[in-house]
XYZ file of C-alpha atoms in Angstrom:
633
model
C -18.211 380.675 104.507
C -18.174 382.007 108.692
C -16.758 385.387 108.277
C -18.433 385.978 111.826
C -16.289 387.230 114.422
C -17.250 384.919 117.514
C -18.307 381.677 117.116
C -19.753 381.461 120.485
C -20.692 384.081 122.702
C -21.429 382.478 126.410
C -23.864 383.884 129.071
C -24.581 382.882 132.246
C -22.551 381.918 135.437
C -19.271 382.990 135.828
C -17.476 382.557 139.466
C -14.324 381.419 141.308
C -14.211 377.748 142.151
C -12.676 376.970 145.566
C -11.694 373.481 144.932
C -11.010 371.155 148.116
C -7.325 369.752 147.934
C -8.447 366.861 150.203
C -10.757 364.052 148.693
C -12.407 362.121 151.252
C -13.064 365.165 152.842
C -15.749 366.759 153.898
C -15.534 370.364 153.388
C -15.727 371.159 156.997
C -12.591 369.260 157.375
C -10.682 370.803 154.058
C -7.277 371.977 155.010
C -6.373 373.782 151.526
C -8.554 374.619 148.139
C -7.133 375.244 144.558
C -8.508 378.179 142.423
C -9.918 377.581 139.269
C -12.020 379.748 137.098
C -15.516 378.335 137.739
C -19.994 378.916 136.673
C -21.351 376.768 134.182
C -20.859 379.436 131.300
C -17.279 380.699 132.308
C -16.386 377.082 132.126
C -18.230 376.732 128.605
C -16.504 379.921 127.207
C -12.893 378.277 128.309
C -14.034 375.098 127.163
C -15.077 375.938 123.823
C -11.915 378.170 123.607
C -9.754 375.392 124.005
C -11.346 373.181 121.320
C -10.537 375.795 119.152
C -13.792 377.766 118.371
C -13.792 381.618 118.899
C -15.724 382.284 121.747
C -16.786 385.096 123.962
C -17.598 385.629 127.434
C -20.991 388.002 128.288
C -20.816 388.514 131.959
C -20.538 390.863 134.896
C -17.454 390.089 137.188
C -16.560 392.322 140.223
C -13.311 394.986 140.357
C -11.323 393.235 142.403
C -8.645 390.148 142.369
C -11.142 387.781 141.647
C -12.422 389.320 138.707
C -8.980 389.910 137.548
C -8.325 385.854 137.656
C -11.374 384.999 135.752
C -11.029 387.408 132.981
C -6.753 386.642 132.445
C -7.976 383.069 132.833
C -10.198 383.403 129.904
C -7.813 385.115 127.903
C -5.053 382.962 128.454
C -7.221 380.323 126.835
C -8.051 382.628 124.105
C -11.262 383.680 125.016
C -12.779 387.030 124.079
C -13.182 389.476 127.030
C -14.621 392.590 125.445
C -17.933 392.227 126.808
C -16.791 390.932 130.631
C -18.132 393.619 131.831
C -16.105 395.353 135.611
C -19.466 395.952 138.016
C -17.423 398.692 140.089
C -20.461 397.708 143.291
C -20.285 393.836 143.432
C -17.912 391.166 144.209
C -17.472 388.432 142.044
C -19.086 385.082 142.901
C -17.460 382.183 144.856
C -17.990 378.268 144.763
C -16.673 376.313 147.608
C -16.716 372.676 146.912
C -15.202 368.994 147.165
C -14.602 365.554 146.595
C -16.289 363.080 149.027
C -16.857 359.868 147.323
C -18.407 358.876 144.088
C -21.260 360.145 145.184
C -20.885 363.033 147.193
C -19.876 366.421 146.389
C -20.416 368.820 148.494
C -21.159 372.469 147.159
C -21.906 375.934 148.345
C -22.464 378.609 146.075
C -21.588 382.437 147.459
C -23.823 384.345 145.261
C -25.454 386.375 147.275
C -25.371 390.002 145.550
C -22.707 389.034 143.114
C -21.695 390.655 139.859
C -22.972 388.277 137.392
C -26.697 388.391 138.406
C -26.581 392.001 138.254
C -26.399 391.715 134.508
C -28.811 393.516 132.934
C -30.734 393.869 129.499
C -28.423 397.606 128.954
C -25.693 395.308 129.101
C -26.214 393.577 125.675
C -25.454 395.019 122.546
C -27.597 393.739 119.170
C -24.385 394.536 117.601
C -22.086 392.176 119.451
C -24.833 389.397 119.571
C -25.162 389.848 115.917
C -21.485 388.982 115.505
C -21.697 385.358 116.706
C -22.681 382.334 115.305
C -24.325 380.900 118.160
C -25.406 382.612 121.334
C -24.818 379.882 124.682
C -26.812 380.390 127.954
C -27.407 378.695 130.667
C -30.775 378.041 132.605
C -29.694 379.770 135.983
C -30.138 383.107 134.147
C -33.901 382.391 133.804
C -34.116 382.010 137.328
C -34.299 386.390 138.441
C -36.501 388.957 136.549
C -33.172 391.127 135.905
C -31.535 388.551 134.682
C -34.040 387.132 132.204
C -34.717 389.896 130.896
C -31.223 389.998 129.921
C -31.269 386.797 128.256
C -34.605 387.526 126.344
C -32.767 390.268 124.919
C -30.106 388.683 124.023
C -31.826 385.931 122.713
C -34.559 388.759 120.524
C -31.233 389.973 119.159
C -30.064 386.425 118.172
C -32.985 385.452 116.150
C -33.358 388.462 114.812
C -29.752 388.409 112.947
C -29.995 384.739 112.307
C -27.681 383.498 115.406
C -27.922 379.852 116.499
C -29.091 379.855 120.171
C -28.419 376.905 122.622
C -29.506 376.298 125.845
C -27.706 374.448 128.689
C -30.639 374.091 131.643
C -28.193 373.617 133.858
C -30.637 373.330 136.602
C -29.892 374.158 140.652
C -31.792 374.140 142.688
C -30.461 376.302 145.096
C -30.314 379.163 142.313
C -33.981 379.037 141.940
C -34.475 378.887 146.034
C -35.640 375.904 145.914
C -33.277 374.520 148.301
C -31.673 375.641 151.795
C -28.531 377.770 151.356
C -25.940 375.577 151.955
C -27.586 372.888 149.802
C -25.787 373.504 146.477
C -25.326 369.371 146.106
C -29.000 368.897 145.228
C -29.549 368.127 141.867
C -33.105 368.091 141.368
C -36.376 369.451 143.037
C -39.561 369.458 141.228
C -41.271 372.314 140.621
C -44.701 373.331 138.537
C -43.545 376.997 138.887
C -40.033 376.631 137.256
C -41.048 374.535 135.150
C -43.511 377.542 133.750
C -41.060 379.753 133.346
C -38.520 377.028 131.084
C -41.173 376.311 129.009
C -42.074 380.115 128.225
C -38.217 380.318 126.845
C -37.871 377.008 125.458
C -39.028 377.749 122.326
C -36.539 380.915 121.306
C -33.586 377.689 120.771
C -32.253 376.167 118.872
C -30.276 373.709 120.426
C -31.241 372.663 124.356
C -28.994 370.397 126.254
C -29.951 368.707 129.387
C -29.269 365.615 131.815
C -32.419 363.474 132.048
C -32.927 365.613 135.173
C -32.893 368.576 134.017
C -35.078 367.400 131.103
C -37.276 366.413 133.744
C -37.913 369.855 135.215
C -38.127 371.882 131.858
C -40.605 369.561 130.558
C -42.451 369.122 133.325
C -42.440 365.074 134.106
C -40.506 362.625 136.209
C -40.167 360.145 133.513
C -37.921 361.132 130.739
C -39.577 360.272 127.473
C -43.083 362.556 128.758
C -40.151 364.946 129.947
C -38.946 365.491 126.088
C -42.514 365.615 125.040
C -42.960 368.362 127.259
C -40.324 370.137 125.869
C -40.998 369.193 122.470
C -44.560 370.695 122.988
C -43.512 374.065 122.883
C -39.969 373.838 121.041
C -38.490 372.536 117.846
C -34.986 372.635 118.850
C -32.456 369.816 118.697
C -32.485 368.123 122.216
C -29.430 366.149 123.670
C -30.497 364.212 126.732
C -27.277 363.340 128.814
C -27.211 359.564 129.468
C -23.977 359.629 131.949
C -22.084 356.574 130.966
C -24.836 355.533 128.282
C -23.910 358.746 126.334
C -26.441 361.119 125.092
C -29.235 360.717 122.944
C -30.708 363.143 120.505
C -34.217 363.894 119.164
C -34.196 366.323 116.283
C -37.908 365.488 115.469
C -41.244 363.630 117.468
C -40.129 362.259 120.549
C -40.083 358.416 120.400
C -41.064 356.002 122.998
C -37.856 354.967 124.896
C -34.877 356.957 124.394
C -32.770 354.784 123.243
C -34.564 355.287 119.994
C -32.873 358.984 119.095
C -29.585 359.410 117.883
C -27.742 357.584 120.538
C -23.901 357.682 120.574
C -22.092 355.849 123.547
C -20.479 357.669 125.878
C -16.952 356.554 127.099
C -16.541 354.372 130.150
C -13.975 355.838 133.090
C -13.538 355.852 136.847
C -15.231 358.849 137.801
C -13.731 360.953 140.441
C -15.811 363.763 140.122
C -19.023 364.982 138.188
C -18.754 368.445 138.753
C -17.981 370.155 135.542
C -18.661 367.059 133.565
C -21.504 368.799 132.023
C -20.089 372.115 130.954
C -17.285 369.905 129.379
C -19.995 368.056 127.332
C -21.200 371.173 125.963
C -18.240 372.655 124.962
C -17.182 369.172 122.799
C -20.695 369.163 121.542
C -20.537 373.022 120.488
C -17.125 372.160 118.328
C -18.977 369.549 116.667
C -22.293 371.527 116.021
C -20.707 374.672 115.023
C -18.410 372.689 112.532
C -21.549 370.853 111.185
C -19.592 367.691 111.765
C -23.239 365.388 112.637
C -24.747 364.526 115.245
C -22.479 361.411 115.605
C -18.909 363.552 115.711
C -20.602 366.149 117.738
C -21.371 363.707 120.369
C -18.562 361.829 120.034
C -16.580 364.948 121.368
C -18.951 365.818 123.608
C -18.723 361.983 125.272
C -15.149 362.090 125.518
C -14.805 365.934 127.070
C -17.232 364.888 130.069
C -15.272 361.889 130.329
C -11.910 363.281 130.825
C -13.371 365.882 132.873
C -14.961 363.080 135.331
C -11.410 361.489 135.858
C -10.008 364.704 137.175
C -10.001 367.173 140.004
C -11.855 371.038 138.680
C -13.762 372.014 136.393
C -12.286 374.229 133.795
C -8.726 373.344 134.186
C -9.723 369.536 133.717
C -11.598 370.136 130.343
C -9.274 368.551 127.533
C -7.810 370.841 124.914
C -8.510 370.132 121.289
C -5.094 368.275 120.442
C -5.627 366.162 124.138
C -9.135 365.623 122.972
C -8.397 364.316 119.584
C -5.836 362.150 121.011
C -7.657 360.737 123.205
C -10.382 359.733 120.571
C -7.976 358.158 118.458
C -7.229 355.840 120.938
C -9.907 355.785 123.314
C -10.619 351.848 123.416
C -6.756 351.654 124.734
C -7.229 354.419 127.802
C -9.264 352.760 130.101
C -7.918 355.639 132.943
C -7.252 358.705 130.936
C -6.327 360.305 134.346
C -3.532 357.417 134.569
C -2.427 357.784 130.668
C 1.111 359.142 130.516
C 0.526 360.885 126.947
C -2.896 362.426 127.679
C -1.305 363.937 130.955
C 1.537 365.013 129.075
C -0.533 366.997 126.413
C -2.625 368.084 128.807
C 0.251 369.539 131.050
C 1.449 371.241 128.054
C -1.215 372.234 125.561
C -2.558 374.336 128.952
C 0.511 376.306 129.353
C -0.146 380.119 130.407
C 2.325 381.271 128.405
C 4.514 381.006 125.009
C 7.903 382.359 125.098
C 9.714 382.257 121.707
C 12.384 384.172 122.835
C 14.278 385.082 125.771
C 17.301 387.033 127.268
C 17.908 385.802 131.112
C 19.981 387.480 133.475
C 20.730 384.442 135.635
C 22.053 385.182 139.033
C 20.591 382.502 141.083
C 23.902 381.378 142.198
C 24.954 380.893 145.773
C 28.230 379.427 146.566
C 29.805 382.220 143.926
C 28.905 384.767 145.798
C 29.616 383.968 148.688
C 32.879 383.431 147.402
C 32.911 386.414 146.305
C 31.979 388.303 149.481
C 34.531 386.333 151.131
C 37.553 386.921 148.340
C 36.742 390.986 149.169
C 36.419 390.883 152.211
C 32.766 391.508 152.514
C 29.825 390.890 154.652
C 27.450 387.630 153.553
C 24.868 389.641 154.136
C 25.656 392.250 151.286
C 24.752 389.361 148.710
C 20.612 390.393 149.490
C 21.116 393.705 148.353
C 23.547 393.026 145.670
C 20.962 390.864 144.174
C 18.431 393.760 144.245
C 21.003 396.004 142.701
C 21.280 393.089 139.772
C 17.525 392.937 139.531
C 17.545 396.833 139.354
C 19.904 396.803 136.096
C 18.147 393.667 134.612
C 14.691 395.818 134.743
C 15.769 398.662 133.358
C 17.502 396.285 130.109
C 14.206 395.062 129.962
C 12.805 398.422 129.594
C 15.592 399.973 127.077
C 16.018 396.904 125.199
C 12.385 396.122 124.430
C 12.017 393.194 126.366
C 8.751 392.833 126.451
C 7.463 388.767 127.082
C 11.028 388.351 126.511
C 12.417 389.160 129.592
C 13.205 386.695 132.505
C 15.561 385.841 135.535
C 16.749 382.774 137.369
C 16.997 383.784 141.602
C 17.374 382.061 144.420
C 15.884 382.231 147.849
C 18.263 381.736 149.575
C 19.325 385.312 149.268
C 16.620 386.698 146.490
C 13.466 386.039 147.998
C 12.627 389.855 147.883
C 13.355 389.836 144.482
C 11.657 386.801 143.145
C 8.634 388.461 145.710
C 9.210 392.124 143.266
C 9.191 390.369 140.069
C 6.521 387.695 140.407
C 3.199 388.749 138.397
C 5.252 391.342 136.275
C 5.196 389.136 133.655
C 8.735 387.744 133.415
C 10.252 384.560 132.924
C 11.121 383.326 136.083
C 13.315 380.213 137.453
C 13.974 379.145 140.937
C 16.760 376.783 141.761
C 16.470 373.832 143.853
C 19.392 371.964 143.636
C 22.083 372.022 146.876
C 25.082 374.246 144.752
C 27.959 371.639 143.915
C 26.267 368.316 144.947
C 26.883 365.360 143.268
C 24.489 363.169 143.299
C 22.677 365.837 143.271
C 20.770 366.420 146.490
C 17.744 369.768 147.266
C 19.225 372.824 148.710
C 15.614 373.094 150.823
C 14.804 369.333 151.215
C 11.568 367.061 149.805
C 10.651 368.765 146.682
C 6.599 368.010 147.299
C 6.717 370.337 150.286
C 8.812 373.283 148.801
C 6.307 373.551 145.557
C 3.354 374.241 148.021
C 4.456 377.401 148.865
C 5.776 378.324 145.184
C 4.244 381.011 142.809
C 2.397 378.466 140.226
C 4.726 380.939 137.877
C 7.919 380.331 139.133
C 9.902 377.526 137.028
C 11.860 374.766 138.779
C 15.209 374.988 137.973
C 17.014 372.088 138.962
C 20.784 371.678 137.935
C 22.151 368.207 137.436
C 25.931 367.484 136.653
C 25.218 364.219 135.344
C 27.419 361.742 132.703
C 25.733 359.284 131.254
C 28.502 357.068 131.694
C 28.606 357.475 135.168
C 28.762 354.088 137.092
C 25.635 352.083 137.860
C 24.815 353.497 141.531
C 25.854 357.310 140.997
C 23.645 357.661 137.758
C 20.386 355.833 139.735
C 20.718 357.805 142.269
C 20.891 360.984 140.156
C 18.121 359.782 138.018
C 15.665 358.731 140.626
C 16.322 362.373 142.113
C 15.209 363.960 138.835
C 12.538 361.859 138.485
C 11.152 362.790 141.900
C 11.355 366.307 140.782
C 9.461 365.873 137.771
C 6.708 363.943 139.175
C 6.428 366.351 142.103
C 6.159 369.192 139.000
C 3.654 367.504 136.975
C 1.540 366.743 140.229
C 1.644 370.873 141.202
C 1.499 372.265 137.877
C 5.168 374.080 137.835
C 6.950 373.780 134.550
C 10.566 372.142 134.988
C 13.797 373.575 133.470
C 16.492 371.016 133.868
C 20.269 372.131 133.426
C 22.451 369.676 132.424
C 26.392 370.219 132.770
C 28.877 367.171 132.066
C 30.948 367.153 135.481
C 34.150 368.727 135.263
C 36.975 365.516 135.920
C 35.487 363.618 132.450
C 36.409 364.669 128.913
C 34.090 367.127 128.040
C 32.520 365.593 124.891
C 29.367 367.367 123.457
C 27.782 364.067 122.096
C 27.159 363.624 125.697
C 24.248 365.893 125.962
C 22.586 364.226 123.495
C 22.758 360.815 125.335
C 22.195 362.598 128.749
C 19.226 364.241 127.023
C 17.910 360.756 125.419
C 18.306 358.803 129.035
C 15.877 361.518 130.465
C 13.426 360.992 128.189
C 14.094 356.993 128.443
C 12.672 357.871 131.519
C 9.516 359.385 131.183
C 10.849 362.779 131.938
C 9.721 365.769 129.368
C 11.650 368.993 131.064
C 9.635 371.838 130.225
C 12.738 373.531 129.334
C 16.470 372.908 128.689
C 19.457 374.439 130.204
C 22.274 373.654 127.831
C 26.184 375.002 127.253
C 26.920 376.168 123.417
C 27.195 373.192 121.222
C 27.962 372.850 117.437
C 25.755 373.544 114.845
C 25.613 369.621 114.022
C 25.187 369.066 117.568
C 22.315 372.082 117.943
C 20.581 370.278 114.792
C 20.758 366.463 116.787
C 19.456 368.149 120.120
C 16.738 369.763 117.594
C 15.756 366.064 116.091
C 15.846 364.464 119.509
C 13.282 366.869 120.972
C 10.812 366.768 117.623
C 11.159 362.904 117.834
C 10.593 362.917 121.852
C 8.837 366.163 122.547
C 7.518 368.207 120.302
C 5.606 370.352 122.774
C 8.687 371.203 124.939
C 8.833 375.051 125.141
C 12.477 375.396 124.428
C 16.366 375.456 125.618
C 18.157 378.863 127.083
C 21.935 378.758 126.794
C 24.258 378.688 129.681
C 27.144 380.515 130.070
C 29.527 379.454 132.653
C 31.017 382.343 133.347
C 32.548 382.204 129.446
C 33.679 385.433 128.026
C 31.187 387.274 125.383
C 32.437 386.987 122.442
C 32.993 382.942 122.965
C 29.021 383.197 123.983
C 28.431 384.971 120.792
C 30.142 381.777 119.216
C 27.883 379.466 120.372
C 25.058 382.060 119.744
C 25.685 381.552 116.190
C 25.875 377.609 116.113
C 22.647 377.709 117.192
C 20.725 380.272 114.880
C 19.152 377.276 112.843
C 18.008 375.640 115.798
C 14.169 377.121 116.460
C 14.584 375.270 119.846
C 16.999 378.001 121.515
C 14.834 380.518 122.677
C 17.800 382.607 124.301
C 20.145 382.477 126.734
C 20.373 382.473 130.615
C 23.427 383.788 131.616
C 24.969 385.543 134.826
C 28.579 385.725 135.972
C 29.086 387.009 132.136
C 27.040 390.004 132.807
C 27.637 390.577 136.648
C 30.763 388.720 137.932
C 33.191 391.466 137.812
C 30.971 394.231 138.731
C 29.690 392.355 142.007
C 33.176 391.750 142.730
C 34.541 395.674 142.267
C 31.057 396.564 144.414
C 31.662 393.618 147.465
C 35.383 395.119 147.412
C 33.647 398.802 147.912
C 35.496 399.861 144.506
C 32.222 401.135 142.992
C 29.531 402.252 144.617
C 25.488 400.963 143.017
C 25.129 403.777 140.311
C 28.300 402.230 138.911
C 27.425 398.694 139.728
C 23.790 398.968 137.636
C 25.588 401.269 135.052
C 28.276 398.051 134.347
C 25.730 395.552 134.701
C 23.237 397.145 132.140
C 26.341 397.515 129.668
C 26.776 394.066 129.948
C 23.634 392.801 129.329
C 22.647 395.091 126.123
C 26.169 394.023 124.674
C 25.075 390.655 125.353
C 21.245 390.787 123.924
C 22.434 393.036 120.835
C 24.873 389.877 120.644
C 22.218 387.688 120.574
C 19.835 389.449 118.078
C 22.870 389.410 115.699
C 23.411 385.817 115.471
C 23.893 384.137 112.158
């Protein structure tokens, strides 16, 4: 029985990847890069984390914004950070790099100085190392004295206390300066002298992972099968030879003549896009499968399919499959010929990677426009008091959140229009946030800001598209395509930035206003292909709340959840619907605004109160309203 704390504890690379946006391009011509977390073992450690093994990251990152990224990256995925060590004198490393063609990627490590080669033998503890099952490094570590000698420690502590060791060779040849600078792209250089100093390490694993390339240099021979002898010479580990779309093949024993006399197990044919990160995929799948003692077969099998997936897809770590995407994909793999055009692997990719679980949440929504300016106008007031009324309303919601123990259960819904300084206060605190996109009042609905693709490009990847639809599923032929193609725009454009959608739905107000309309209005959406993130949703019945519940198990069981609306409804009919929902796990709290601030704003536009007042009233609202909430049932 594991009683281990880790399974995994990864060592090795660990950087930023600036990821061109353009492919084609070369990267002189790149007009915008995505940031991923990046380095062969960062990659691994996420990897492995997100096929469900315990893993930990041993690594040096710098003190700066950079190193923040990489370490809540890994954490997000549920990677261990206790031993990513802050180097308070060095920056973190950088990768810039992009998509070409097939087969050209052009790469250019910044490593000059950085934090994770500054590791040092100090740095590992025989007590941590003793608490894995398997230690993972990766060959660039070899490559500087400092370094290795960090690894041999490591690796003296792992075989003293009976932990598996693996190596991934991992071999660049710019790392080893084998290369020009700027030549990152070069996958292979021979070389009698690195060579020497693999095969002096070879021996301490147990495991050793390699593409025939890499194979090639460790064992000191262009052809593959005298490679493996090489290596097999001065090492009894397991060795998986990468194939590419052959597979992998592995040699627990002699090495045979041709390599297609190991263990071979088929890899999985796809249209690759881009290799980068293929191989730190394989790993991690093969690590699940090793650690779990599932054979060689299973092992691989994952393994296959991770680098697969990962080839079809733009980045590294954020393209590696999570375990439920993963098994999914192997169940029907000879039906996915593109996995990066598969609806359902996208779909539990999109939401299996989520940053965040909310299970509940109290929303003070005051991204409203035409109300207040309605409200300005009713007292008389300037348009431009609505800014710092809004500030005023953020003021009193963070100070709830504060009183009322809020804690990763506290979020807003703001415009632009006239919040931008508060959605630019509150982003990265940690809240909930929505941002409206809809044109207030249209219908069909039209964007308040215009195409959708070009508004998300300048959008915290943490702010949620809110887009309100008043929609009857009923409506005649033309109105409802219209309405539906909108939505659908907006979810596409979502699933293509990587912004999670909540969609409000509100029955217009000249048709009877029948709840078993949501559910139909609901069940055309998904008809559709579109799986809102989130729900924005009036009070409904308890039988109605238990239908909505069904639909969403049967359609989409990884949506994160509705918030109740309120309409401007008075509390105690809120607290109504609060309690027709209590058996309902999918209502994760409301989202509510005029409720809380209508009359308030309108006393303070009116210059009845003055903002003490205003924040006093608004606060009073809002606890009534959460205690409200937490008293349901």
């Amino acid at each position: 029985m594991n009683n281990k704390k880790f399974d995994v504890i990864c060592m090795g690379r660990i950087a930023v990847d600036l990821y061109g946006q353009q492919i084609g391009s070369r990267l002189e011509d790149m007009g915008s890069f995505n940031k991923y977390l990046g380095g062969s073992s960062g990659n691994v450690a996420y990897g492995t984390a997100v096929q469900g093994l315990k893993s930990s990251m041993l690594a040096r990152v710098g003190d700066e914004h950079m190193g923040r990224f990489l370490k809540e990256e890994l954490e997000r995925a549920g990677c261990d950070t206790s031993h990513l060590i802050t180097d308070k004198e060095r920056l973190t490393a950088l990768v810039l790099l992009g998509i070409k063609d097939q087969d050209t990627f052009p790469l250019i490590f910044y490593r000059d100085n950085c934090a994770d080669m500054a590791i040092t033998a100090e740095d590992v503890s025989e007590e941590y190392i003793a608490s894995a099952r398997c230690l993972a490094v990766t060959g660039t570590h070899l490559s500087h004295p400092q370094t290795r000698d960090a690894v041999l420690t490591a690796l003296k502590y792992a075989r003293r206390n009976g932990v598996k060791t693996a190596l991934d060779i991992d071999y660049r040849p710019v790392l080893w300066g084998l290369t020009g600078l700027g030549d990152g792209e070069t996958r292979f250089v021979e070389s009698g002298e690195v060579t020497a100093q693999l095969k002096e390490v070879l021996g301490l694993f147990d495991l050793i992972v390699g593409t025939e390339e890499e194979f090639h240099i460790a064992g000191g021979s262009t052809d593959s099968v005298q490679a493996l002898k090489g290596v097999r010479e001065v090492s009894n580990a397991e060795l998986v030879c990468k194939r590419g779309e052959l597979g992998c093949a592995v040699f627990s024993e002699a090495i045979p003549e041709s390599l297609d006399d190991g263990i071979n197990v088929q890899g999985v044919r796809v249209d690759v896009l881009n290799v980068l990160g293929a191989g730190d995929a394989f790993m991690s799948g093969l690590l699940r499968g090793y650690l779990n003692d599932e054979g060689w077969e299973q092992s691989c099998a994952y393994a296959n399919a991770c680098g697969a997936l990962v080839v079809s897809r733009h980045g590294c770590a954020p393209a590696m499959p999570t375990k439920v995407e993963l098994d999914n994909y192997l169940s029907r793999v000879t039906e996915v010929p593109r996995p990066d055009l598969d609806d359902e692997l996208n779909h539990l990719h999109r939401v299996t990677t989520r940053k965040q679980k909310w299970q509940e949440l109290c929303v003070m929504a005051f991204d409203h426009r035409i109300q207040f300016v309605d409200m300005a106008r009713e007292a008389g007031a300037d348009v431009a008091q609505i800014k710092p009324l809004k500030k005023l309303i953020l003021q009193a919601s963070q100070q709830v959140a504060s009183e009322a123990g809020l804690q990763n259960k506290s979020g807003l819904l703001c415009d632009s229009t006239f919040g931008q300084d508060v959605l630019n206060e509150v982003t990265g605190q940690g809240w909930w946030i929505g941002r409206p996109i809809e044109l207030p009042g249209s219908r069909p609905l039209e964007l308040e800001h215009g195409n959708i693709g070009t508004q998300l490009t300048d959008w915290p990847l943490e702010h949620i598209v809110k887009c309100l639809v008043f929609f009857n599923p009923e409506d005649e032929y033309s109105l409802r395509l219209q309405q539906e193609r909108q939505i659908l725009d907006v979810w596409h454009a979502c699933c293509k930035s990587g912004h999670q959608l909540l969609l409000e739905v509100i029955l217009p107000r000249d048709i009877e206003q029948d709840e078993a309309l949501y559910l139909r209005a609901m069940q055309r959406f998904y008809n559709l292909g579109v799986k809102p993130d989130w729900w924005k949703l009036p009070p409904l019945t308890s039988a109605n709340w238990q239908s909505v519940s069904a639909l969403i198990d049967e359609r989409d069981p990884y949506c994160a959840g509705i918030v109740m609306l309120g309409l401007d409804a008075p509390a105690q009919e809120l607290a109504e619907g609060f309690n027709n929902s209590v058996h309902c796990d999918k209502v994760k709290g409301f989202a509510v605004g005029r409720t809380l601030f209508g009359a308030p704003s309108r006393d303070w536009l009116a210059g009845k109160i003055d903002d003490e007042t205003l924040v006093s009233q608004i606060k009073q609202n809002y606890h009534n309203l959460i205690t409200l909430w937490r008293d349901r049932g």
